[in-house]
Short mmCIF file of C-alpha atoms and ligand atoms in Angstrom, two decimals:
data_model
loop_
_atom_site.label_atom_id
_atom_site.label_comp_id
_atom_site.label_asym_id
_atom_site.label_seq_id
_atom_site.Cartn_x
_atom_site.Cartn_y
_atom_site.Cartn_z
CA MET A 175 0.00 0.00 0.00
CA SER A 176 2.19 2.87 -1.19
CA THR A 177 -0.41 5.57 -1.90
CA LYS A 178 -2.88 6.95 0.65
CA GLU A 179 -6.05 4.89 0.93
CA LYS A 180 -9.40 6.38 1.89
CA TYR A 181 -9.45 6.78 5.66
CA VAL A 182 -12.79 7.08 7.48
CA PRO A 183 -12.33 8.43 11.03
CA GLY A 184 -14.21 6.33 13.56
CA LEU A 185 -15.02 3.88 10.72
CA ASP A 186 -18.21 5.93 10.23
CA GLY A 187 -20.46 3.98 7.81
CA VAL A 188 -17.78 1.35 7.09
CA ILE A 189 -19.08 -2.23 6.78
CA ALA A 190 -17.07 -4.27 9.28
CA SER A 191 -18.90 -7.59 9.15
CA GLU A 192 -21.53 -9.71 7.56
CA THR A 193 -24.04 -10.81 10.16
CA ALA A 194 -27.35 -12.64 10.40
CA ILE A 195 -27.94 -11.25 13.90
CA SER A 196 -29.18 -7.70 13.55
CA PHE A 197 -29.40 -4.62 11.34
CA LEU A 198 -30.43 -0.98 11.81
CA ASP A 199 -32.62 -0.28 8.79
CA THR A 200 -32.50 3.51 8.95
CA GLU A 201 -34.61 3.98 5.79
CA GLN A 202 -37.53 2.07 7.27
CA GLU A 203 -36.61 3.17 10.83
CA LYS A 204 -36.53 -0.43 12.01
CA ILE A 205 -34.20 -2.33 14.32
CA ILE A 206 -34.11 -5.85 12.92
CA ILE A 207 -33.13 -8.79 15.13
CA ARG A 208 -32.89 -12.06 13.21
CA GLY A 209 -35.70 -10.96 10.88
CA HIS A 210 -37.94 -9.57 13.65
CA GLU A 211 -38.49 -5.94 14.51
CA LEU A 212 -37.27 -5.09 18.01
CA ILE A 213 -39.88 -2.42 18.73
CA GLU A 214 -42.66 -4.82 17.71
CA LEU A 215 -41.11 -7.52 19.88
CA SER A 216 -41.06 -5.12 22.84
CA LYS A 217 -44.88 -4.98 22.71
CA SER A 218 -45.59 -8.65 23.34
CA ASN A 219 -42.34 -10.47 24.04
CA ASP A 220 -39.92 -10.36 26.90
CA TYR A 221 -36.19 -10.50 27.42
CA ILE A 222 -36.06 -14.31 27.63
CA ASP A 223 -37.68 -14.53 24.16
CA ILE A 224 -34.95 -12.28 22.77
CA VAL A 225 -32.20 -14.30 24.44
CA HIS A 226 -33.61 -17.38 22.69
CA LEU A 227 -33.93 -15.51 19.40
CA LEU A 228 -30.37 -14.20 19.57
CA LEU A 229 -28.72 -17.45 20.59
CA ASN A 230 -30.90 -19.96 18.72
CA GLY A 231 -32.19 -17.96 15.78
CA THR A 232 -35.91 -18.40 16.57
CA LEU A 233 -38.43 -17.12 19.08
CA PRO A 234 -39.15 -19.88 21.61
CA ASP A 235 -42.44 -21.72 21.91
CA SER A 236 -43.93 -21.78 25.42
CA THR A 237 -42.08 -24.96 26.47
CA GLU A 238 -38.72 -23.75 25.12
CA LYS A 239 -39.24 -20.47 26.93
CA LEU A 240 -39.99 -22.18 30.26
CA VAL A 241 -36.94 -24.41 29.89
CA LEU A 242 -34.69 -21.44 29.05
CA GLU A 243 -35.99 -19.26 31.87
CA LYS A 244 -35.55 -22.13 34.34
CA GLU A 245 -32.02 -22.72 33.06
CA LEU A 246 -31.09 -19.06 33.51
CA THR A 247 -32.77 -18.53 36.87
CA THR A 248 -31.31 -21.66 38.45
CA ASN A 249 -27.89 -21.33 36.86
CA TYR A 250 -26.17 -19.60 39.72
CA ASP A 251 -22.73 -20.81 40.64
CA ILE A 252 -20.36 -17.93 41.17
CA PRO A 253 -17.20 -19.32 42.83
CA THR A 254 -16.72 -18.00 46.38
CA ASP A 255 -13.19 -16.94 45.48
CA VAL A 256 -14.55 -14.62 42.78
CA MET A 257 -16.81 -13.02 45.42
CA LYS A 258 -13.79 -12.67 47.71
CA LEU A 259 -11.83 -11.06 44.89
CA LEU A 260 -14.61 -8.51 44.30
CA ALA A 261 -14.74 -7.69 48.00
CA LEU A 262 -11.01 -6.86 47.89
CA LEU A 263 -11.41 -4.14 45.25
CA PRO A 264 -11.04 -0.55 46.50
CA LYS A 265 -14.30 1.30 47.29
CA GLN A 266 -13.75 3.83 44.52
CA THR A 267 -13.71 1.08 41.85
CA HIS A 268 -16.35 1.84 39.24
CA PRO A 269 -19.02 -0.89 39.20
CA MET A 270 -18.22 -1.50 35.51
CA ASP A 271 -14.62 -2.22 36.50
CA GLY A 272 -15.86 -4.54 39.25
CA LEU A 273 -18.06 -6.32 36.72
CA ARG A 274 -15.17 -6.50 34.25
CA THR A 275 -12.94 -8.06 36.92
CA GLY A 276 -15.59 -10.57 38.05
CA LEU A 277 -16.40 -11.60 34.51
CA SER A 278 -12.77 -11.99 33.60
CA ALA A 279 -12.07 -14.08 36.70
CA LEU A 280 -14.79 -16.58 35.75
CA SER A 281 -12.73 -17.81 32.80
CA GLY A 282 -10.37 -19.72 35.08
CA TYR A 283 -13.25 -21.89 36.32
CA ASP A 284 -14.32 -23.03 32.84
CA GLU A 285 -12.79 -26.47 32.44
CA ASP A 286 -13.60 -26.52 28.74
CA ILE A 287 -12.20 -23.04 28.09
CA GLU A 288 -10.36 -23.95 24.85
CA ASN A 289 -13.50 -25.34 23.22
CA ARG A 290 -14.81 -22.80 20.65
CA SER A 291 -17.55 -25.05 19.24
CA LEU A 292 -21.07 -23.70 18.85
CA GLU A 293 -22.35 -25.98 21.63
CA ALA A 294 -19.59 -25.02 24.06
CA ASN A 295 -20.04 -21.31 23.36
CA LYS A 296 -23.80 -21.52 23.80
CA ARG A 297 -23.44 -23.42 27.06
CA ARG A 298 -21.02 -20.72 28.24
CA ALA A 299 -23.33 -17.91 27.14
CA TYR A 300 -26.28 -19.38 29.05
CA ALA A 301 -24.14 -19.97 32.14
CA LEU A 302 -22.95 -16.36 31.98
CA LEU A 303 -26.46 -15.00 31.45
CA GLY A 304 -27.55 -17.03 34.49
CA ASN A 305 -24.76 -15.63 36.62
CA LEU A 306 -24.72 -12.06 35.35
CA PRO A 307 -27.49 -10.56 37.51
CA ALA A 308 -25.66 -11.84 40.61
CA ILE A 309 -22.22 -10.76 39.34
CA THR A 310 -23.57 -7.33 38.37
CA VAL A 311 -25.36 -6.67 41.65
CA ASN A 312 -22.78 -8.26 43.91
CA SER A 313 -19.76 -6.62 42.31
CA TYR A 314 -21.50 -3.31 43.10
CA ARG A 315 -22.46 -4.35 46.63
CA LEU A 316 -19.13 -5.92 47.59
CA ILE A 317 -17.16 -2.90 46.36
CA HIS A 318 -19.41 -0.76 48.58
CA GLY A 319 -18.80 -2.96 51.62
CA GLN A 320 -22.31 -4.46 51.57
CA GLU A 321 -23.17 -8.14 51.98
CA ALA A 322 -23.59 -10.21 48.82
CA VAL A 323 -27.21 -11.02 47.97
CA GLN A 324 -28.52 -14.39 46.83
CA PRO A 325 -30.95 -14.69 43.94
CA ASN A 326 -34.58 -15.64 44.54
CA GLN A 327 -34.97 -18.56 42.16
CA GLU A 328 -38.76 -18.52 42.47
CA LEU A 329 -38.93 -15.24 40.57
CA SER A 330 -38.69 -14.66 36.83
CA TYR A 331 -35.27 -13.69 35.40
CA SER A 332 -36.02 -9.97 35.35
CA ALA A 333 -38.02 -9.85 38.59
CA ASN A 334 -35.14 -11.59 40.37
CA PHE A 335 -32.61 -9.18 38.84
CA LEU A 336 -34.62 -6.20 40.10
CA TYR A 337 -35.20 -7.90 43.45
CA MET A 338 -31.43 -8.40 43.90
CA ILE A 339 -30.86 -4.71 43.08
CA THR A 340 -33.48 -3.15 45.35
CA GLY A 341 -33.87 -5.86 48.01
CA GLU A 342 -37.63 -5.85 47.49
CA GLU A 343 -39.79 -8.17 45.41
CA PRO A 344 -41.00 -5.95 42.57
CA GLU A 345 -44.64 -5.51 41.62
CA ALA A 346 -45.49 -7.22 38.33
CA TRP A 347 -45.65 -3.88 36.47
CA GLU A 348 -42.23 -2.84 37.80
CA ALA A 349 -40.68 -6.14 36.70
CA GLU A 350 -42.32 -5.65 33.30
CA ILE A 351 -40.81 -2.19 32.84
CA PHE A 352 -37.40 -3.48 33.90
CA ASP A 353 -37.70 -6.50 31.59
CA ARG A 354 -38.58 -4.20 28.67
CA SER A 355 -35.44 -2.18 29.36
CA LEU A 356 -33.34 -5.37 29.17
CA LEU A 357 -35.04 -6.28 25.90
CA LEU A 358 -34.34 -2.84 24.42
CA TYR A 359 -30.70 -3.04 25.49
CA SER A 360 -30.22 -6.65 24.32
CA GLU A 361 -28.72 -6.10 20.85
CA HIS A 362 -27.99 -3.23 18.45
CA GLU A 363 -25.97 -4.32 15.40
CA MET A 364 -22.34 -3.03 15.47
CA PRO A 365 -21.78 -0.55 18.31
CA ASN A 366 -18.27 -0.09 19.66
CA SER A 367 -18.65 -2.86 22.30
CA THR A 368 -19.83 -5.43 19.74
CA PHE A 369 -17.04 -4.49 17.37
CA THR A 370 -14.58 -4.81 20.27
CA ALA A 371 -15.91 -8.25 21.19
CA ARG A 372 -15.76 -9.44 17.57
CA VAL A 373 -12.23 -8.11 17.10
CA ILE A 374 -11.10 -10.01 20.21
CA ALA A 375 -12.97 -13.17 19.18
CA SER A 376 -11.34 -12.99 15.73
CA THR A 377 -7.96 -13.94 17.23
CA ASN A 378 -9.63 -17.19 18.42
CA SER A 379 -9.69 -15.74 21.92
CA ASP A 380 -12.51 -16.93 24.19
CA LEU A 381 -15.96 -15.59 25.07
CA TYR A 382 -14.86 -14.33 28.51
CA GLY A 383 -12.07 -12.25 26.98
CA ALA A 384 -14.31 -10.88 24.25
CA LEU A 385 -16.99 -9.92 26.79
CA THR A 386 -14.44 -8.45 29.18
CA GLY A 387 -13.26 -6.17 26.36
CA GLY A 388 -16.93 -5.41 25.70
CA VAL A 389 -17.40 -4.21 29.30
CA ALA A 390 -14.45 -1.84 28.97
CA SER A 391 -15.88 -0.45 25.73
CA LEU A 392 -19.39 -0.08 27.09
CA LYS A 393 -18.16 1.79 30.17
CA GLY A 394 -17.21 4.89 28.18
CA ASN A 395 -19.69 7.79 28.29
CA LEU A 396 -19.88 8.05 24.50
CA HIS A 397 -21.43 4.58 24.68
CA GLY A 398 -23.13 2.77 27.61
CA GLY A 399 -21.69 5.06 30.28
CA ALA A 400 -24.03 7.76 29.00
CA ASN A 401 -26.98 6.36 30.96
CA GLU A 402 -25.41 7.07 34.36
CA ALA A 403 -24.08 10.42 33.11
CA VAL A 404 -27.65 11.42 32.13
CA MET A 405 -28.86 10.74 35.65
CA TYR A 406 -26.05 12.73 37.27
CA MET A 407 -26.96 15.59 34.94
CA LEU A 408 -30.70 15.39 35.73
CA ASN A 409 -29.88 15.37 39.44
CA GLU A 410 -27.97 18.65 39.07
CA ALA A 411 -31.31 20.40 38.46
CA LYS A 412 -34.36 20.59 40.72
CA SER A 413 -36.90 21.98 38.26
CA VAL A 414 -37.67 22.13 34.56
CA GLY A 415 -36.32 25.69 34.41
CA GLU A 416 -33.06 24.73 36.13
CA PHE A 417 -32.58 21.82 33.75
CA GLU A 418 -33.14 23.99 30.67
CA GLU A 419 -30.65 26.50 32.04
CA LEU A 420 -28.11 23.76 32.76
CA LEU A 421 -28.32 22.46 29.20
CA GLN A 422 -27.97 25.95 27.73
CA LYS A 423 -24.87 26.56 29.86
CA LYS A 424 -23.33 23.26 28.79
CA LEU A 425 -24.03 24.02 25.15
CA MET A 426 -22.46 27.48 25.50
CA LYS A 427 -19.34 25.76 26.82
CA LYS A 428 -19.48 23.36 23.81
CA GLU A 429 -19.97 20.38 26.13
CA LYS A 430 -21.62 17.25 24.81
CA ILE A 431 -25.00 16.53 26.35
CA MET A 432 -25.19 12.92 27.44
CA GLY A 433 -28.11 10.91 26.09
CA PHE A 434 -28.35 12.86 22.82
CA GLY A 435 -27.08 12.01 19.37
CA HIS A 436 -26.16 8.69 17.87
CA ARG A 437 -23.74 7.61 15.16
CA VAL A 438 -26.53 5.90 13.21
CA TYR A 439 -29.64 7.91 14.22
CA MET A 440 -27.84 11.28 14.39
CA LYS A 441 -30.79 13.40 13.24
CA LYS A 442 -33.65 11.19 14.39
CA MET A 443 -34.89 9.83 17.68
CA ASP A 444 -33.61 6.38 18.59
CA PRO A 445 -36.78 4.21 18.24
CA ARG A 446 -35.93 2.50 21.53
CA ALA A 447 -35.95 5.85 23.34
CA LEU A 448 -39.61 6.31 22.41
CA VAL A 449 -40.51 2.99 24.04
CA MET A 450 -38.44 3.85 27.12
CA LYS A 451 -40.17 7.24 27.30
CA GLU A 452 -43.51 5.39 27.48
CA SER A 453 -42.13 3.39 30.41
CA LEU A 454 -41.18 6.66 32.12
CA LYS A 455 -44.72 7.98 31.60
CA GLN A 456 -46.10 4.77 33.11
CA LEU A 457 -43.82 5.12 36.14
CA CYS A 458 -44.70 8.79 36.59
CA ASP A 459 -48.43 7.96 36.51
CA LYS A 460 -48.04 5.12 39.00
CA LYS A 461 -45.95 7.22 41.37
CA GLY A 462 -47.92 10.44 40.87
CA ASP A 463 -44.73 12.40 40.20
CA SER A 464 -44.03 13.68 36.70
CA LEU A 465 -41.07 15.99 37.35
CA LEU A 466 -38.46 13.81 35.64
CA LEU A 467 -40.65 13.35 32.57
CA GLU A 468 -41.24 17.11 32.36
CA MET A 469 -37.51 17.79 32.71
CA CYS A 470 -36.64 15.22 30.03
CA GLU A 471 -39.23 16.61 27.62
CA ALA A 472 -37.93 20.14 28.17
CA GLY A 473 -34.40 18.84 27.53
CA GLU A 474 -35.56 17.21 24.30
CA LYS A 475 -36.97 20.57 23.13
CA VAL A 476 -33.79 22.48 23.98
CA MET A 477 -31.62 19.96 22.11
CA ARG A 478 -33.90 19.80 19.09
CA GLU A 479 -34.05 23.59 18.79
CA GLU A 480 -30.41 24.37 19.63
CA LYS A 481 -28.61 21.42 18.01
CA GLY A 482 -31.11 19.45 15.92
CA LEU A 483 -30.25 16.43 18.09
CA TYR A 484 -32.58 13.74 19.47
CA PRO A 485 -32.48 11.42 22.49
CA ASN A 486 -30.93 7.97 22.40
CA LEU A 487 -32.00 5.04 24.57
CA ASP A 488 -29.75 6.09 27.47
CA TYR A 489 -31.57 9.41 27.90
CA TYR A 490 -34.82 7.75 28.92
CA ALA A 491 -33.30 4.65 30.52
CA ALA A 492 -31.71 6.83 33.23
CA PRO A 493 -34.91 8.35 34.69
CA VAL A 494 -36.70 4.99 34.34
CA TYR A 495 -34.00 3.26 36.40
CA TRP A 496 -34.05 6.13 38.92
CA MET A 497 -37.79 5.78 39.41
CA LEU A 498 -37.41 2.01 39.82
CA GLY A 499 -35.08 2.76 42.76
CA ILE A 500 -31.89 1.51 41.08
CA PRO A 501 -28.54 2.97 42.27
CA ILE A 502 -26.93 5.07 39.51
CA GLY A 503 -23.72 3.03 39.57
CA LEU A 504 -25.66 0.01 38.33
CA TYR A 505 -27.15 1.63 35.20
CA THR A 506 -24.27 0.77 32.85
CA PRO A 507 -23.63 -2.69 34.35
CA ILE A 508 -27.34 -3.48 33.77
CA PHE A 509 -26.96 -2.33 30.14
CA PHE A 510 -23.98 -4.69 29.79
CA SER A 511 -25.80 -7.56 31.44
CA ALA A 512 -28.69 -7.22 28.98
CA ARG A 513 -26.31 -6.80 26.01
CA THR A 514 -24.48 -10.03 26.89
CA ALA A 515 -27.11 -11.94 24.90
CA GLY A 516 -26.28 -9.96 21.76
CA LEU A 517 -22.54 -9.91 22.37
CA ALA A 518 -22.44 -13.68 22.89
CA ALA A 519 -24.37 -14.19 19.63
CA HIS A 520 -21.78 -12.05 17.82
CA VAL A 521 -18.83 -13.88 19.34
CA ILE A 522 -20.38 -17.22 18.35
CA GLU A 523 -20.97 -15.95 14.81
CA GLN A 524 -17.38 -14.68 14.61
CA HIS A 525 -15.95 -17.97 15.84
CA ASN A 526 -18.09 -19.91 13.37
CA ASN A 527 -16.98 -17.94 10.34
CA ASN A 528 -13.76 -16.24 11.26
CA ARG A 529 -11.28 -14.00 9.56
CA LEU A 530 -8.78 -12.15 11.77
CA PHE A 531 -9.45 -8.39 11.98
CA ARG A 532 -6.23 -6.70 10.96
CA PRO A 533 -6.71 -3.34 9.21
CA ARG A 534 -3.99 -0.98 7.92
CA VAL A 535 -3.13 2.70 8.54
CA ASN A 536 -2.32 5.85 6.61
CA TYR A 537 1.12 6.73 7.96
CA ILE A 538 1.44 10.44 8.88
CA GLY A 539 4.67 10.22 10.92
CA GLU A 540 8.28 11.33 10.18
CA SER A 541 9.41 10.74 6.62
CA TYR A 542 11.70 7.76 6.09
C1 LIG B 695 -26.97 3.30 23.85
C2 LIG B 695 -25.78 4.11 23.36
O1 LIG B 695 -24.66 3.75 23.55
S1 LIG B 695 -26.19 5.49 22.48
C3 LIG B 695 -24.85 6.61 22.66
C4 LIG B 695 -24.78 7.16 24.04
N1 LIG B 695 -23.81 8.26 24.11
C5 LIG B 695 -24.16 9.52 24.39
O2 LIG B 695 -25.33 9.84 24.64
C6 LIG B 695 -23.06 10.54 24.45
C7 LIG B 695 -23.44 11.85 23.78
N2 LIG B 695 -23.48 11.71 22.36
C8 LIG B 695 -22.35 11.77 21.59
O3 LIG B 695 -21.25 12.00 22.09
C9 LIG B 695 -22.48 11.52 20.10
O4 LIG B 695 -23.75 11.86 19.65
C10 LIG B 695 -22.12 10.05 19.73
C11 LIG B 695 -20.70 9.74 20.16
C12 LIG B 695 -23.08 9.08 20.39
C13 LIG B 695 -22.25 9.85 18.22
O5 LIG B 695 -21.63 10.85 17.60
P1 LIG B 695 -20.66 10.82 16.33
O6 LIG B 695 -21.28 10.13 15.23
O7 LIG B 695 -19.30 10.35 16.74
O8 LIG B 695 -20.66 12.35 16.04
P2 LIG B 695 -19.76 13.47 16.68
O9 LIG B 695 -19.47 13.25 18.11
O10 LIG B 695 -18.62 13.63 15.75
O11 LIG B 695 -20.78 14.68 16.58
C14 LIG B 695 -21.12 15.37 15.37
C15 LIG B 695 -21.54 16.79 15.74
O12 LIG B 695 -22.67 16.77 16.61
C16 LIG B 695 -22.37 17.28 17.90
N3 LIG B 695 -22.95 16.40 18.89
C17 LIG B 695 -23.14 15.07 18.79
N4 LIG B 695 -23.70 14.63 19.89
C18 LIG B 695 -23.83 15.67 20.71
C19 LIG B 695 -24.32 15.83 22.01
N5 LIG B 695 -24.78 14.77 22.68
N6 LIG B 695 -24.33 17.03 22.58
C20 LIG B 695 -23.87 18.10 21.89
N7 LIG B 695 -23.37 18.03 20.66
C21 LIG B 695 -23.35 16.83 20.08
C22 LIG B 695 -20.83 17.25 17.97
O13 LIG B 695 -20.33 18.19 18.86
C23 LIG B 695 -20.45 17.52 16.54
O14 LIG B 695 -20.63 18.89 16.29
P3 LIG B 695 -19.61 19.70 15.35
O15 LIG B 695 -19.74 19.03 14.01
O16 LIG B 695 -20.11 21.07 15.43
O17 LIG B 695 -18.27 19.49 15.97
O1 LIG B 696 -25.41 1.47 18.31
C1 LIG B 696 -24.60 2.17 18.96
O2 LIG B 696 -23.60 2.72 18.45
C2 LIG B 696 -24.81 2.41 20.40
C3 LIG B 696 -26.13 1.94 20.87
O3 LIG B 696 -27.14 2.59 20.69
C4 LIG B 696 -26.20 0.64 21.52
O4 LIG B 696 -25.19 -0.05 21.63
O5 LIG B 696 -27.30 0.25 21.95
#
């Protein structure tokens, strides 16, 4: 390669993979997951259905769904030494770093670690999905000097996840809102974390390593870390007026406003954000407190008028999680936990039809 090749910063619009898993059809404004539309699925399916769809290629029938949910809710075997390791981490460790450490440590306990077959990878993905709620919640709790919590295996996957977070058995409608958030976060084509996981998998590295890299990628506030950043920003204001003022000040200082904009939906609202906004409305009605919804809507207006930018999923996920009583530090780990279904499907696809990722550069250094 002697002459300069076309360089696209941030690989914007570059096709990095062929995949049968998902596609953002921006013309039709559809998020396609294995031939199904995610927003349609969010109306009558739940997270377990999507896990099945992502990892098996089809929506489950009622028996398959029961079997899968049972497998995930009873699959809890985090080694005590991993818990001890998490408890040793300094208090200031970010929960995403705790999760990354816990997830990474699990690899040593997989006696079949070198097996990259479809069956072995699927078994691993299910085991991880079973353990992730506990790893997510307990890495947060142990870092903060709290006791580890045990799952309640009588509850559904999502109800148990929320129960472990808040310590209270959720009402059915709360578990439903939380489940819908997991579904919306489950898979989204080729974001940075998925690309990261596929790049790692392409060296024949294992699922744990690929997912561990995925956690690091998702932590950043240009990606998954935006959901917690949105909540910190909302908490800086106490009224609609204060929030509008805060946004104007940030814009004057040329700061990025978390929860707005998207590489693929830049000038349109993320379809998932609309569904999440409905969940926020539902929560506000139930709790008789609409302040957060009013603030978010005012923020939407400011950003549309000032920048022509629209909310992404993280903008509405943050107030929804807040109103469900979830600690802010868990917002991004929950996103990762939900995305594990999609990431695992991508790693499996990469392993099954692999070519090493190894791009080139345009050299702009000293002449030679
Ligand atoms: C579920 C998810 O992971 S969704 C993403 C969550 N991340 C965020 O919410 C963080 C805030 N948003 C952003 O930083 C961006 O919109 C991104 C990174 C998500 C996508 O942006 P990119 O495609 O890389 O575009 P880029 O950052 O180059 O922005 C293009 C222009 O829009 C502006 N812009 C983009 N997003 C924002 C924002 N949130 N606030 C203010 N300005 C913004 C940029 O400043 C830039 O303006 P300029 O051309 O005048 O310099
Ligand atoms: O697609 C992206 O770049 C980021 C995103 O919305 C996601 O991962 O859900």
